[in-house]
PDB file of C-alpha atoms in Angstrom:
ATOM      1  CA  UNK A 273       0.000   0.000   0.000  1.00  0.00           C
ATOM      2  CA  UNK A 274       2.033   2.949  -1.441  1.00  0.00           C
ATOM      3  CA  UNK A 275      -0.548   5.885  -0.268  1.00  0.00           C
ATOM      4  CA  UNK A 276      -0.824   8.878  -2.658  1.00  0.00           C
ATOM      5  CA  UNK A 277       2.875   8.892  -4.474  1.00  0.00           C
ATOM      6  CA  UNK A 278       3.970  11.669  -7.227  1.00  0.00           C
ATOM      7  CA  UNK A 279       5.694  11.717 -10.316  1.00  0.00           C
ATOM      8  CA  UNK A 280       8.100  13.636 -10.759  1.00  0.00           C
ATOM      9  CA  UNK A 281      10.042  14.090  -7.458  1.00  0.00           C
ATOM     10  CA  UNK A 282      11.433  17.622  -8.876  1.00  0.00           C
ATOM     11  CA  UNK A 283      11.724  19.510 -12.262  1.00  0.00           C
ATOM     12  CA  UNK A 284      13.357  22.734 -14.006  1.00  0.00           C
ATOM     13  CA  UNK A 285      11.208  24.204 -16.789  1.00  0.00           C
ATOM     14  CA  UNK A 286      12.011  26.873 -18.837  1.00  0.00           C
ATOM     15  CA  UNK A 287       9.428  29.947 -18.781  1.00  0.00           C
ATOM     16  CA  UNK A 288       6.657  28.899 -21.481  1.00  0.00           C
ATOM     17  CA  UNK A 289       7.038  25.312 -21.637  1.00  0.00           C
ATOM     18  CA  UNK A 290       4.473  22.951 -20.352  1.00  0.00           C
ATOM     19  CA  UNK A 291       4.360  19.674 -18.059  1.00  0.00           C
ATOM     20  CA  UNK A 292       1.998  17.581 -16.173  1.00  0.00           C
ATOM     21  CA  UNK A 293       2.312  16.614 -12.504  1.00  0.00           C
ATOM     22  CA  UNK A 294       0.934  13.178 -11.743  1.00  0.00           C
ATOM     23  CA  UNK A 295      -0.737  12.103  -8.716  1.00  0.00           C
ATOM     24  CA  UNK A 296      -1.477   8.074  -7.597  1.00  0.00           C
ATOM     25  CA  UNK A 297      -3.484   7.008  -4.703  1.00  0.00           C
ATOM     26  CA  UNK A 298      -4.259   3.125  -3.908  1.00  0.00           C
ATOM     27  CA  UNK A 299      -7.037   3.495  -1.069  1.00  0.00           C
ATOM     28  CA  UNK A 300      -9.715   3.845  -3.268  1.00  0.00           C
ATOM     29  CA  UNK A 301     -10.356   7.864  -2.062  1.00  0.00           C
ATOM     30  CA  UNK A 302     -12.871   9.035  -4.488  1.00  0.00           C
ATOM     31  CA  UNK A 303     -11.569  12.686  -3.147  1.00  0.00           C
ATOM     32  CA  UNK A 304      -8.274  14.264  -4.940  1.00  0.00           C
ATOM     33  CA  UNK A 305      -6.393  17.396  -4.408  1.00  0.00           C
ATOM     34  CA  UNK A 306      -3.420  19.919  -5.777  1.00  0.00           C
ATOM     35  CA  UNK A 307      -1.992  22.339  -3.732  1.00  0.00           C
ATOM     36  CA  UNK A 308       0.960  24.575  -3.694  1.00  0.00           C
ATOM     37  CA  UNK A 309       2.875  25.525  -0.775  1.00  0.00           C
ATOM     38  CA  UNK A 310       5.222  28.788  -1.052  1.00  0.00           C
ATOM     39  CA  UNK A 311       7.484  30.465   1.338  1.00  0.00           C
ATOM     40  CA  UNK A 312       5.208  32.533   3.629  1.00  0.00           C
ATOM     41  CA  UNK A 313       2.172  31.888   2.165  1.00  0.00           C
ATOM     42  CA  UNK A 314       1.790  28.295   3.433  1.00  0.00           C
ATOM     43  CA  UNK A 315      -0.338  25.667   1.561  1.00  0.00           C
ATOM     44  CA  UNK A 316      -3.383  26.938  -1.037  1.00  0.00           C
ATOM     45  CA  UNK A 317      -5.455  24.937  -3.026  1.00  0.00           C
ATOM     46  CA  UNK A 318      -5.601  24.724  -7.071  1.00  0.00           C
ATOM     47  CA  UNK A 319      -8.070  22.475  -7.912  1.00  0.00           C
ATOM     48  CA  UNK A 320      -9.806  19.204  -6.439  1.00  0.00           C
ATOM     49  CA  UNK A 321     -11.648  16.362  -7.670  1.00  0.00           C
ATOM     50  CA  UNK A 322     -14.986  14.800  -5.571  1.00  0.00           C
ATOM     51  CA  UNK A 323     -14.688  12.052  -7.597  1.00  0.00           C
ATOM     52  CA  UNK A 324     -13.623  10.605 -11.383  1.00  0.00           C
ATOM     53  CA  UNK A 325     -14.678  12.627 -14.301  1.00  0.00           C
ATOM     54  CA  UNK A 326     -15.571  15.586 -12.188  1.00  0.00           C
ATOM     55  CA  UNK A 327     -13.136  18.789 -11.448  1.00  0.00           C
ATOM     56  CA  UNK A 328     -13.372  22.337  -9.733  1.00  0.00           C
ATOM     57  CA  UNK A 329     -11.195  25.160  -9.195  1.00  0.00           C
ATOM     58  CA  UNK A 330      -9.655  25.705  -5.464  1.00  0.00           C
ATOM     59  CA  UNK A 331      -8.026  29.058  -4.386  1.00  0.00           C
ATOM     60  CA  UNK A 332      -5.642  29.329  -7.090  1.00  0.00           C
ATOM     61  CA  UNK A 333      -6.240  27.782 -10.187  1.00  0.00           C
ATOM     62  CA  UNK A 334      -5.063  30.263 -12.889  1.00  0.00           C
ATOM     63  CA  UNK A 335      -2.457  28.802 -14.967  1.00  0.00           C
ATOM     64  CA  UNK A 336      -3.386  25.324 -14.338  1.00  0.00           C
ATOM     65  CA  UNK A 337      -5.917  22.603 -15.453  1.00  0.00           C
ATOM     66  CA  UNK A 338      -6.677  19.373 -14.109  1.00  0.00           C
ATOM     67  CA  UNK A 339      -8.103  15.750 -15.000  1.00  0.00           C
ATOM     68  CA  UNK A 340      -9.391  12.686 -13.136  1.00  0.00           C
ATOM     69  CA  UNK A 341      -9.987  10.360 -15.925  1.00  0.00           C
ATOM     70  CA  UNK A 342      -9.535   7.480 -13.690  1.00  0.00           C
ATOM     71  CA  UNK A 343     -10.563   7.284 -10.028  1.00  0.00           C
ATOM     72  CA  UNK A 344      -6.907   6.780  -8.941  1.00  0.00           C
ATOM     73  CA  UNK A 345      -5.387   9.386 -10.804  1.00  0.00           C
ATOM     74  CA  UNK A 346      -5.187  13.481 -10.639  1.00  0.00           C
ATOM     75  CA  UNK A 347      -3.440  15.441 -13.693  1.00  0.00           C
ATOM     76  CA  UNK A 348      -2.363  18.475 -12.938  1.00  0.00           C
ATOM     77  CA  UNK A 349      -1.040  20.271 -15.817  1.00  0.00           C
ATOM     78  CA  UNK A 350       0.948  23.679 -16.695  1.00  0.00           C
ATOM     79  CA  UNK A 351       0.360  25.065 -20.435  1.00  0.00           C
ATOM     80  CA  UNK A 352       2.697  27.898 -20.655  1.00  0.00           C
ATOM     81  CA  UNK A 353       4.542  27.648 -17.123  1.00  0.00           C
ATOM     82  CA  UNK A 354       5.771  31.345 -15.423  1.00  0.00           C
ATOM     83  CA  UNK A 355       8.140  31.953 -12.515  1.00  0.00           C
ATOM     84  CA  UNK A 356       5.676  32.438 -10.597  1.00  0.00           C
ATOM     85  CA  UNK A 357       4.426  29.240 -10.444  1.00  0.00           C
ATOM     86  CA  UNK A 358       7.948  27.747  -9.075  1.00  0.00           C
ATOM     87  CA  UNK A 359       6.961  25.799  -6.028  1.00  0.00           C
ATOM     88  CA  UNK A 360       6.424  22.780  -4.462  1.00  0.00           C
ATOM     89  CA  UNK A 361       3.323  20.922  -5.362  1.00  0.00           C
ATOM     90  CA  UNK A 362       1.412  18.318  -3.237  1.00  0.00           C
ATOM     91  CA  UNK A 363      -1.145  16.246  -4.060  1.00  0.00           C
ATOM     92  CA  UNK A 364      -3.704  14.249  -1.400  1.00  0.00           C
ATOM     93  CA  UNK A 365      -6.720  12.635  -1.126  1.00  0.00           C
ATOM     94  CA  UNK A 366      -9.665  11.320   1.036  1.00  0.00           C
ATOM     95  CA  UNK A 367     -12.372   9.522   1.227  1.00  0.00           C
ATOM     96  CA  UNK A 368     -15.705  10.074   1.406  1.00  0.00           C
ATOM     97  CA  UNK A 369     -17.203   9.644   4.848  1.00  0.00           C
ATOM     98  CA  UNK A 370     -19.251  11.599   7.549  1.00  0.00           C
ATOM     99  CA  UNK A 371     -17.613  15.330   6.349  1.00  0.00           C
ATOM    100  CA  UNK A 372     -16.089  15.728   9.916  1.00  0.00           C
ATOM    101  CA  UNK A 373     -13.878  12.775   9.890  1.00  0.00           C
ATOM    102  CA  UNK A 374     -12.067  12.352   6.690  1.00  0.00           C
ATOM    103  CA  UNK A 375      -8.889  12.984   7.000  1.00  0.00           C
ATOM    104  CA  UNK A 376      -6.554  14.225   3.954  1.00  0.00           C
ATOM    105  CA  UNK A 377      -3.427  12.464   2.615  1.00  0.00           C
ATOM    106  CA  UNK A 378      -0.339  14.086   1.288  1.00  0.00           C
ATOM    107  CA  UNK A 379       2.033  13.094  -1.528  1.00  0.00           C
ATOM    108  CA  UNK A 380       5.869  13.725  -1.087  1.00  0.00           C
ATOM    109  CA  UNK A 381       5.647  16.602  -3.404  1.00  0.00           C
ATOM    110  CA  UNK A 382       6.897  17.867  -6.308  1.00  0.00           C
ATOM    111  CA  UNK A 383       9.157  20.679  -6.405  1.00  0.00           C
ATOM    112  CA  UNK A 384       9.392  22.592  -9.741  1.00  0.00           C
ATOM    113  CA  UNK A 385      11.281  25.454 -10.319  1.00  0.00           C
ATOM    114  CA  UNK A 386      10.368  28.051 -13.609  1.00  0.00           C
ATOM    115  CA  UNK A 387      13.754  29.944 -15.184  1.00  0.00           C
TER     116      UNK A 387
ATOM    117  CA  UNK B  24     -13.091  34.054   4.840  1.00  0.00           C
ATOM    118  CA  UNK B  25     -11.454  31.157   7.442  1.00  0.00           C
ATOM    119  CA  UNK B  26      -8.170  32.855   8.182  1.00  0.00           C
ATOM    120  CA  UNK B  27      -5.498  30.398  10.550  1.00  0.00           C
ATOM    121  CA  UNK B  28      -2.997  31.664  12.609  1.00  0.00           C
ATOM    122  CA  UNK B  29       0.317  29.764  14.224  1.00  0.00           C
ATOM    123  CA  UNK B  30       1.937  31.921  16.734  1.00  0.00           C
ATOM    124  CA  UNK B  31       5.129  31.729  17.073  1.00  0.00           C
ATOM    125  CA  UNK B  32       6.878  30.617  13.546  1.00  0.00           C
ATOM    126  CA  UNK B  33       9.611  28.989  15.139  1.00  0.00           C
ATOM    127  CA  UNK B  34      10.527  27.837  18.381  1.00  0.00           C
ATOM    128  CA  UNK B  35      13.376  26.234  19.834  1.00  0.00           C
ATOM    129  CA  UNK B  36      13.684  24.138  22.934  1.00  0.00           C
ATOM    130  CA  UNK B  37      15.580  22.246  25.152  1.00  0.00           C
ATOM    131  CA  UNK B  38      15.020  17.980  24.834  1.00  0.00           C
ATOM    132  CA  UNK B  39      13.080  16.863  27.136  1.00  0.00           C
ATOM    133  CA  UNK B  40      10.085  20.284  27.496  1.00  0.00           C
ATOM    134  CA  UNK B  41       6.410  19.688  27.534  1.00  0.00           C
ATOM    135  CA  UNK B  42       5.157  21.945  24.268  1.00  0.00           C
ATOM    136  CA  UNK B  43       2.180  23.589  23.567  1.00  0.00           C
ATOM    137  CA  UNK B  44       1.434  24.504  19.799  1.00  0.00           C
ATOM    138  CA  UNK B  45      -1.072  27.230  19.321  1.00  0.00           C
ATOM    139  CA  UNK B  46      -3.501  27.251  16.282  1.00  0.00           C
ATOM    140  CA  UNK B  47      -6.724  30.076  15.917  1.00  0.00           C
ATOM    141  CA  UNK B  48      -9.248  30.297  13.418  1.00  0.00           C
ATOM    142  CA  UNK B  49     -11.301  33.125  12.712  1.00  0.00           C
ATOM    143  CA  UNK B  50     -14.778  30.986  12.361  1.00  0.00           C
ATOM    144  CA  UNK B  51     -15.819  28.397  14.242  1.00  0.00           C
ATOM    145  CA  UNK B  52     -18.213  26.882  11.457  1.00  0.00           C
ATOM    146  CA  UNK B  53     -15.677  23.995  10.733  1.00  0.00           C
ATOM    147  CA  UNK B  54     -16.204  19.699   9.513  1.00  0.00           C
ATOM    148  CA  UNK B  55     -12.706  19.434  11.730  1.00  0.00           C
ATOM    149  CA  UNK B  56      -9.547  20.260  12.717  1.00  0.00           C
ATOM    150  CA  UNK B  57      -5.943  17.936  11.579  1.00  0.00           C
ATOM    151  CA  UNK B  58      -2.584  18.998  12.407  1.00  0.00           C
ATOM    152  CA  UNK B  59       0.085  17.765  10.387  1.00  0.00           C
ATOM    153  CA  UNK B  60       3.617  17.480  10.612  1.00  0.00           C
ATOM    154  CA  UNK B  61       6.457  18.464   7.838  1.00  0.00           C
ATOM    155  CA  UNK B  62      10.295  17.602   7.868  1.00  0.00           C
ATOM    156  CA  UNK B  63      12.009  19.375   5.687  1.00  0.00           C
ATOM    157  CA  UNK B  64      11.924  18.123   1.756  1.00  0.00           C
ATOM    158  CA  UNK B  65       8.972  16.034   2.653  1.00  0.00           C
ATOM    159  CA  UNK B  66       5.504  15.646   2.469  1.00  0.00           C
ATOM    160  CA  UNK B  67       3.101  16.468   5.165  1.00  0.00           C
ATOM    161  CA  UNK B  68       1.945  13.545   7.554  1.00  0.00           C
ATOM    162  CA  UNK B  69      -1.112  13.793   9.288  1.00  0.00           C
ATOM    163  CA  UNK B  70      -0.621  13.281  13.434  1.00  0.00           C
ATOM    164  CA  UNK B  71      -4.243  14.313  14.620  1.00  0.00           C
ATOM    165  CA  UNK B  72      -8.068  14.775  13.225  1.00  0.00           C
ATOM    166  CA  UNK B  73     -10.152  16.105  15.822  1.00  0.00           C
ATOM    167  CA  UNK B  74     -14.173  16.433  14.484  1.00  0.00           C
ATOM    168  CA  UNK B  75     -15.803  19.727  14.667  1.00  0.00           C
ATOM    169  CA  UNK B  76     -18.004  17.331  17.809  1.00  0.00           C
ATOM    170  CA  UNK B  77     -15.053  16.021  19.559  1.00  0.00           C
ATOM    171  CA  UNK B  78     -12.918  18.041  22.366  1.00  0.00           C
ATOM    172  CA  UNK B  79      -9.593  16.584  22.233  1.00  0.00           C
ATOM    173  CA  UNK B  80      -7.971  13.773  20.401  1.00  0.00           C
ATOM    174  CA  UNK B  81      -4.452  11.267  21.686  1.00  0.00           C
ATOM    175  CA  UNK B  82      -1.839   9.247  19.874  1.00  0.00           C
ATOM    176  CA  UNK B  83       1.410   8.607  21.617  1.00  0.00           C
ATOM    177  CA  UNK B  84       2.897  11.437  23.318  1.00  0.00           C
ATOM    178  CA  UNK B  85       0.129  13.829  21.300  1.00  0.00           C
ATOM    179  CA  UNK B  86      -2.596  15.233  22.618  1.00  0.00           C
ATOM    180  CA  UNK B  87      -4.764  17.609  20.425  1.00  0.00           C
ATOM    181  CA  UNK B  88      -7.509  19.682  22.033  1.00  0.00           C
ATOM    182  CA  UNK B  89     -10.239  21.776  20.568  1.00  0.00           C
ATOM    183  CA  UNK B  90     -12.213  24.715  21.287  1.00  0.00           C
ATOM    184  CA  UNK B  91     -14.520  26.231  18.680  1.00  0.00           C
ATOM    185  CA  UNK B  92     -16.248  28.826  20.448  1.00  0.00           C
ATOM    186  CA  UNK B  93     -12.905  30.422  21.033  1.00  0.00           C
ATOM    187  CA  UNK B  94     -11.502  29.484  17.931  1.00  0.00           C
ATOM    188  CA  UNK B  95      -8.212  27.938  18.749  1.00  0.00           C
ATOM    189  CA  UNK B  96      -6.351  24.326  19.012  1.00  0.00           C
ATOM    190  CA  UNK B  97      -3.266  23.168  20.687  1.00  0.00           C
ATOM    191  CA  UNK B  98      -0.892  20.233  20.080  1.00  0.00           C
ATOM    192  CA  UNK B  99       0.265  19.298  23.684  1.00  0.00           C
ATOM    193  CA  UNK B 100       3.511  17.830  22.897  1.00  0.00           C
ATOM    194  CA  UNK B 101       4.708  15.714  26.336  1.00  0.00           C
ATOM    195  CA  UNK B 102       8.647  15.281  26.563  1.00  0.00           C
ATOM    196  CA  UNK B 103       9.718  16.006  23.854  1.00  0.00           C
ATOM    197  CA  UNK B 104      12.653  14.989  21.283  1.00  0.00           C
ATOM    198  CA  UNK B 105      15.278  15.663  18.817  1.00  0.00           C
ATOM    199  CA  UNK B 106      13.238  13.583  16.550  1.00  0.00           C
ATOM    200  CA  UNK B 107      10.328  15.774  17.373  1.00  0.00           C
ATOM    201  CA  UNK B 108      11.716  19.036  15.174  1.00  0.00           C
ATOM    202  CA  UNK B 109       9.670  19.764  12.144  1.00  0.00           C
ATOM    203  CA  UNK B 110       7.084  22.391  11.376  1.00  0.00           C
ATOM    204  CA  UNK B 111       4.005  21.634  12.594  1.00  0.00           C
ATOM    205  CA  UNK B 112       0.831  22.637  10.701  1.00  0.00           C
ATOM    206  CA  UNK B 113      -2.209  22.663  11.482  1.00  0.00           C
ATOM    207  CA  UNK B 114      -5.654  22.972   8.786  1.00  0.00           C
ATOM    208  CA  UNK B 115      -9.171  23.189   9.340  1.00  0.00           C
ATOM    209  CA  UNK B 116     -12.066  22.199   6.874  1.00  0.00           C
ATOM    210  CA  UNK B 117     -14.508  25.003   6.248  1.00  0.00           C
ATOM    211  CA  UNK B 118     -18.383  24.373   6.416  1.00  0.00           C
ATOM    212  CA  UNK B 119     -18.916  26.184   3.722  1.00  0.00           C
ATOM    213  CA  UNK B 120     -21.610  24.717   0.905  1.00  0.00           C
ATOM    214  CA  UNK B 121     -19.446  22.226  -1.455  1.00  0.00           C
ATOM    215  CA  UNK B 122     -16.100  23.144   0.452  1.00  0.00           C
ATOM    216  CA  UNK B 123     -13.529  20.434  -0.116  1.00  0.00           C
ATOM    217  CA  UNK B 124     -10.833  22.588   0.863  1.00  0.00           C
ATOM    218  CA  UNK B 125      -8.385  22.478   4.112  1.00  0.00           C
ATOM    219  CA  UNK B 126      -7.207  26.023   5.201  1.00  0.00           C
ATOM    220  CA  UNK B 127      -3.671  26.124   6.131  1.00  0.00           C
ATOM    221  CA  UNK B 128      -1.946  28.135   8.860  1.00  0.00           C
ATOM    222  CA  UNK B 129       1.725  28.592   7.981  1.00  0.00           C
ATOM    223  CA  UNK B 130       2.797  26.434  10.309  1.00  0.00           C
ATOM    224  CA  UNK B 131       5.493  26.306  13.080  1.00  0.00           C
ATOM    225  CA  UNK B 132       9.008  25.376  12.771  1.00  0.00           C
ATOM    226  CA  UNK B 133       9.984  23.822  16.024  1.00  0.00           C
ATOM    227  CA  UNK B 134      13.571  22.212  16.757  1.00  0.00           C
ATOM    228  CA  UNK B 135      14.451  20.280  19.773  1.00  0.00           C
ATOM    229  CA  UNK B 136      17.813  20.107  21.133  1.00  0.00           C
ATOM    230  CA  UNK B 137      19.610  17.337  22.288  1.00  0.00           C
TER     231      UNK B 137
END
C-alpha cells in the first residue's frame, strides 16, 4: 500500500514550456487534491476532484488545469509555465465519509522550479 | 473568509520540554480540525483529526484539544525529542456549501535540542 505517491520528485522548466504533474493514490479515495505551498504563504489549493470525471477550481487555479480520468489518478497540468508558479506541489486525497472525519493524505511533493 | 494563525513561527527548545502549539481560526463553522507534521523536503503527515463534535484527540505522546467557540487548538507535545523538530501545521475544513478545501496556517518550525 504505497498511499498517494507523485511523479516527478522535482523539475526545471524553462518559462513557457508545459508539463503535467501526476498524482497516484491506492485506497480507493474518491476525493483528490493539488496544492501549492510557497514560502510565507503556506499551503493553497488549485483544484480538487470529488470524484472521477468531475473537477473544480480551489483558491488558485489560474495557470493550471486538471483531470481525473480514472478514479486513482489526478493530472495536474501547466500550459505555458511562469516563474511564478515555481513551487512545491502536493497532491492528497480522502475519502468520502461523515464530512467531519475524513482525514486528507499528502504526496511527497513535487518541487518545480520556472527559469 | 477562514483565516489560521500559528503563533510563534519557530521555536526552539531544550530535549526533554512539555510543548504547547497554538492554532486560531477566525470561524468556528468547521467539519474538523488535523494537524500535520512536515520535515524538511517532505511531504506532510497527518498526526491528529479532531471532528468539529469532539474536544480533544491522543496518539502517543500527542494530545490535540479543541475549542470552537474560542476558535483555537493546541498540540500538547509531552517530553519532547530531537526527533520531534519539524514544522508543525495545522488545517481546518470550512463548512462552507461544497467546500472540499483544508485552510492552512503557515505552520510552526519547532527544533528540539539534544
Amino acid at each position: 500500500n504505497a498511499g498517494v505517491t507523485q511523479t516527478p520528485k522535482f523539475r526545471v522548466l524553462k518559462t513557457g514550456q508545459s508539463m503535467t504533474l501526476l498524482c497516484a493514490q491506492d485506497m480507493n479515495h474518491e476525493y483528490m487534491y493539488w496544492y501549492r505551498q510557497d514560502p510565507g504563504m503556506g499551503l493553497r489549493l488549485i483544484h480538487y476532484s470529488v470524484g472521477e470525471g468531475t473537477t473544480a477550481k480551489g483558491e488558485v487555479p489560474d495557470g493550471y488545469n486538471v483531470s481525473r480520468l480514472k478514479k486513482q489518478n489526478f493530472l495536474l497540468g501547466l500550459e505555458s509555465a511562469a516563474p511564478s508558479q515555481t513551487s512545491v506541489y502536493f497532491c492528497a486525497s480522502s475519502p468520502p465519509t461523515s464530512g467531519s472525519a475524513d482525514e486528507q493524505f499528502f504526496g511527497p511533493g513535487t518541487r518545480l522550479t520556472v527559469l | 473568509k477562514q483565516e489560521v494563525t500559528q503563533i510563534p513561527a519557530a521555536l526552539s527548545v531544550p530535549e526533554g520540554e512539555n510543548l504547547v502549539l497554538n492554532c486560531s481560526f477566525t470561524d468556528s463553522a468547521i467539519y474538523n480540525l488535523q494537524w500535520f507534521r512536515q520535515d524538511p523536503g517532505k511531504g506532510l503527515t497527518s498526526l491528529l483529526l479532531i471532528q468539529s463534535s469532539q474536544r480533544e484527540q491522543t496518539s502517543g505522546r500527542l494530545n490535540a484539544s479543541l475549542d470552537k467557540s474560542s476558535g483555537r487548538s493546541t498540540l500538547y507535545i509531552a517530553a519532547s525529542q530531537p526527533g520531534d523538530s519539524a514544522t508543525y501545521l495545522c488545517a481546518v475544513r470550512p463548512w462552507e456549501g461544497g467546500s472540499e478545501k483544508l485552510v492552512f496556517g503557515k505552520g510552526m518550525k519547532l527544533t528540539v535540542n539534544p
